[in-house]
Short mmCIF file of C-alpha atoms in Angstrom, two decimals:
data_model
loop_
_atom_site.label_atom_id
_atom_site.label_comp_id
_atom_site.label_asym_id
_atom_site.label_seq_id
_atom_site.Cartn_x
_atom_site.Cartn_y
_atom_site.Cartn_z
CA MET A 1061 50.35 -1.74 42.50
CA GLU A 1062 52.26 -3.14 45.50
CA LYS A 1063 51.83 -6.65 44.13
CA LEU A 1064 53.33 -5.53 40.84
CA LYS A 1065 56.27 -3.78 42.54
CA LYS A 1066 57.00 -6.94 44.51
CA GLN A 1067 56.95 -9.04 41.32
CA LYS A 1068 59.26 -6.51 39.64
CA SER A 1069 61.72 -6.82 42.51
CA ILE A 1070 61.62 -10.63 42.41
CA TRP A 1071 62.19 -10.75 38.64
CA PHE A 1072 65.06 -8.27 38.95
CA TRP A 1073 66.90 -10.41 41.50
CA VAL A 1074 66.25 -13.63 39.57
CA ALA A 1075 67.54 -12.04 36.35
CA LEU A 1076 70.57 -10.53 38.09
CA LEU A 1077 71.55 -13.77 39.83
CA THR A 1078 71.09 -15.69 36.59
CA SER A 1079 73.32 -13.19 34.77
CA ILE A 1080 75.98 -13.51 37.46
CA SER A 1081 75.81 -17.32 37.38
CA LEU A 1082 76.26 -17.16 33.60
CA ALA A 1083 79.42 -15.12 34.02
CA ILE A 1084 80.74 -17.43 36.75
CA ALA A 1085 79.92 -20.62 34.85
CA ILE A 1086 82.25 -19.94 31.92
CA PRO A 1087 85.55 -19.87 33.86
CA ALA A 1088 84.21 -22.53 36.22
CA ILE A 1089 83.89 -25.01 33.35
CA VAL A 1090 87.50 -24.43 32.33
CA LEU A 1091 88.86 -24.65 35.89
CA THR A 1092 86.89 -27.79 36.76
CA ALA A 1093 87.90 -29.48 33.50
CA ILE A 1094 91.59 -28.75 34.13
CA ASN A 1095 91.40 -30.11 37.68
CA GLU A 1096 89.28 -33.11 36.60
CA MET A 1097 86.34 -32.29 38.87
CA PHE A 1098 83.68 -33.72 36.59
CA LEU A 1099 80.72 -33.35 38.96
CA LEU A 1100 81.43 -29.64 39.44
CA MET A 1101 82.02 -29.33 35.70
CA ALA A 1102 78.54 -30.78 35.06
CA ILE A 1103 77.05 -28.30 37.53
CA SER A 1104 78.93 -25.47 35.81
CA ILE A 1105 77.62 -26.58 32.42
CA ALA A 1106 74.08 -26.65 33.84
CA MET A 1107 74.58 -23.14 35.23
CA LEU A 1108 75.84 -21.98 31.83
CA LEU A 1109 72.87 -23.43 29.97
CA HIS A 1110 70.38 -22.07 32.48
CA GLY A 1111 71.99 -18.65 32.36
CA PHE A 1112 72.31 -18.60 28.59
CA TYR A 1113 68.71 -19.59 27.87
CA GLY A 1114 66.93 -18.30 30.97
CA CYS A 1115 68.62 -14.95 31.44
CA ILE A 1116 66.88 -13.39 28.44
CA PHE A 1117 63.42 -14.44 29.60
CA TYR A 1118 64.00 -13.20 33.15
CA TRP A 1119 65.09 -9.76 31.96
CA ILE A 1120 62.08 -9.60 29.62
CA ALA A 1121 59.75 -10.46 32.52
CA PHE A 1122 61.39 -7.74 34.61
CA SER A 1123 61.06 -5.12 31.86
CA LYS A 1124 57.41 -6.04 31.33
CA ARG A 1125 56.71 -5.30 35.01
CA CYS A 1126 58.53 -1.96 34.65
CA SER A 1127 56.36 -1.08 31.66
CA LEU A 1128 53.15 -1.96 33.52
CA ILE A 1129 54.24 0.15 36.50
CA ARG A 1130 54.86 3.09 34.18
CA ILE A 1131 51.37 2.74 32.68
CA ILE A 1132 49.76 2.52 36.12
CA LYS A 1133 51.66 5.59 37.35
CA LEU A 1134 50.43 7.56 34.34
CA ILE A 1135 46.86 6.47 35.05
CA ILE A 1136 46.93 7.22 38.77
CA ASN A 1137 49.22 10.26 38.97
CA GLU A 1138 48.58 11.99 35.63
CA ASN A 1139 44.94 10.85 35.21
CA MET A 1140 45.54 9.62 31.64
CA LEU A 1141 42.59 7.36 30.99
CA SER A 1142 42.38 7.20 27.19
CA VAL A 1143 44.25 4.58 25.19
CA SER A 1144 45.41 7.11 22.58
CA MET A 1145 46.96 9.43 25.20
CA LEU A 1146 48.71 6.53 26.93
CA SER A 1147 49.93 5.29 23.55
CA MET A 1148 51.42 8.67 22.65
CA GLN A 1149 53.01 9.15 26.07
CA ILE A 1150 54.62 5.70 26.28
CA GLY A 1151 55.42 5.21 22.60
CA LYS A 1152 53.65 1.90 22.13
CA SER A 1153 50.86 0.95 19.77
CA GLU A 1154 47.27 1.18 20.96
CA ALA A 1155 46.91 -2.61 20.71
CA GLU A 1156 49.82 -3.08 23.13
CA ILE A 1157 48.32 -0.53 25.54
CA ILE A 1158 44.92 -2.26 25.39
CA TYR A 1159 46.55 -5.62 26.13
CA SER A 1160 48.52 -4.13 29.05
CA LEU A 1161 45.44 -2.41 30.51
CA ARG A 1162 43.40 -5.59 30.35
CA GLU A 1163 46.23 -7.51 31.98
CA CYS A 1164 46.48 -4.93 34.78
CA ILE A 1165 42.76 -5.12 35.49
CA VAL A 1166 42.52 -8.92 35.32
CA LYS A 1167 45.55 -9.47 37.55
CA GLY A 1168 44.36 -6.87 40.04
CA TYR A 1169 47.25 -4.44 39.66
CA ILE A 1170 44.80 -1.53 39.46
CA SER A 1171 41.34 -1.40 40.96
CA GLY A 1172 38.46 1.02 40.75
CA TYR A 1173 38.59 1.21 36.95
CA TYR A 1174 36.90 -0.63 34.12
CA PHE A 1175 37.95 -0.75 30.48
CA ASP A 1176 35.61 0.08 27.58
CA ASP A 1177 37.90 -0.32 24.49
CA THR A 1178 38.62 3.42 24.23
CA GLY A 1179 40.00 3.96 27.68
CA LEU A 1180 39.56 3.45 31.36
CA CYS A 1181 36.60 4.72 33.30
CA LEU A 1182 36.67 5.35 37.00
CA CYS A 1183 34.16 3.23 38.90
CA LYS A 1184 32.50 5.33 41.52
CA ILE A 1185 31.11 3.15 44.24
CA THR A 1186 28.10 4.81 45.75
CA PRO A 1187 26.94 3.63 49.12
CA VAL A 1188 23.54 1.97 49.29
CA THR A 1189 21.43 3.73 51.89
CA GLU A 1190 18.05 2.70 53.13
CA ALA A 1191 15.80 3.65 56.00
CA MET A 1192 14.59 0.95 58.39
CA GLU A 1193 12.97 0.66 61.77
CA CYS A 1194 14.87 -0.53 64.82
CA SER A 1195 13.61 -3.95 65.88
CA SER A 1196 13.99 -3.09 69.56
CA CYS A 1197 12.54 0.41 69.95
CA GLY A 1198 10.90 1.22 66.60
CA ALA A 1199 13.03 4.33 65.87
CA SER A 1200 14.11 5.03 62.30
CA VAL A 1201 17.65 3.89 61.48
CA THR A 1202 19.70 4.79 58.41
CA VAL A 1203 21.47 1.70 57.06
CA ILE A 1204 24.52 2.28 54.82
CA ASN A 1205 25.78 -0.77 52.89
CA GLY A 1206 24.00 -3.10 55.28
CA ILE A 1207 25.45 -1.52 58.41
CA GLY A 1208 23.26 0.52 60.71
CA LYS A 1209 23.10 1.33 64.39
CA CYS A 1210 20.20 2.58 66.43
CA GLU A 1211 20.88 5.89 68.18
CA TYR A 1212 18.85 4.87 71.20
#
């Protein structure tokens, strides 16, 4: 979740700065053309093109991260694990929710869940315990997940 929040913040600032550069580029082209500063005019035109074509994609990337965060908050805080409930709550189709859930799991935004086409299931990790003998004194030692310590 923290990784996703960081990406959301990065995309927000990239989109905002691109939007600002788009607004600055328009009067900059006029002013540099009037004053015959052709190098700065070329830079202003490049800023305009980048802002015009890139701004949309940056805001879409930002909104996608916001949508994924909303889905993850519903899963973690409200314990909504079925696709149909998430679909009704968010207002998206079940296919979009399935795609988003798979993306969240693959990219590691949420952990401890697996997806089975109808919803998420919580993976309960049970510790592996086994009884062994201490190699030094012969006392019985309980080993949990490969880690054990002799009491003596």
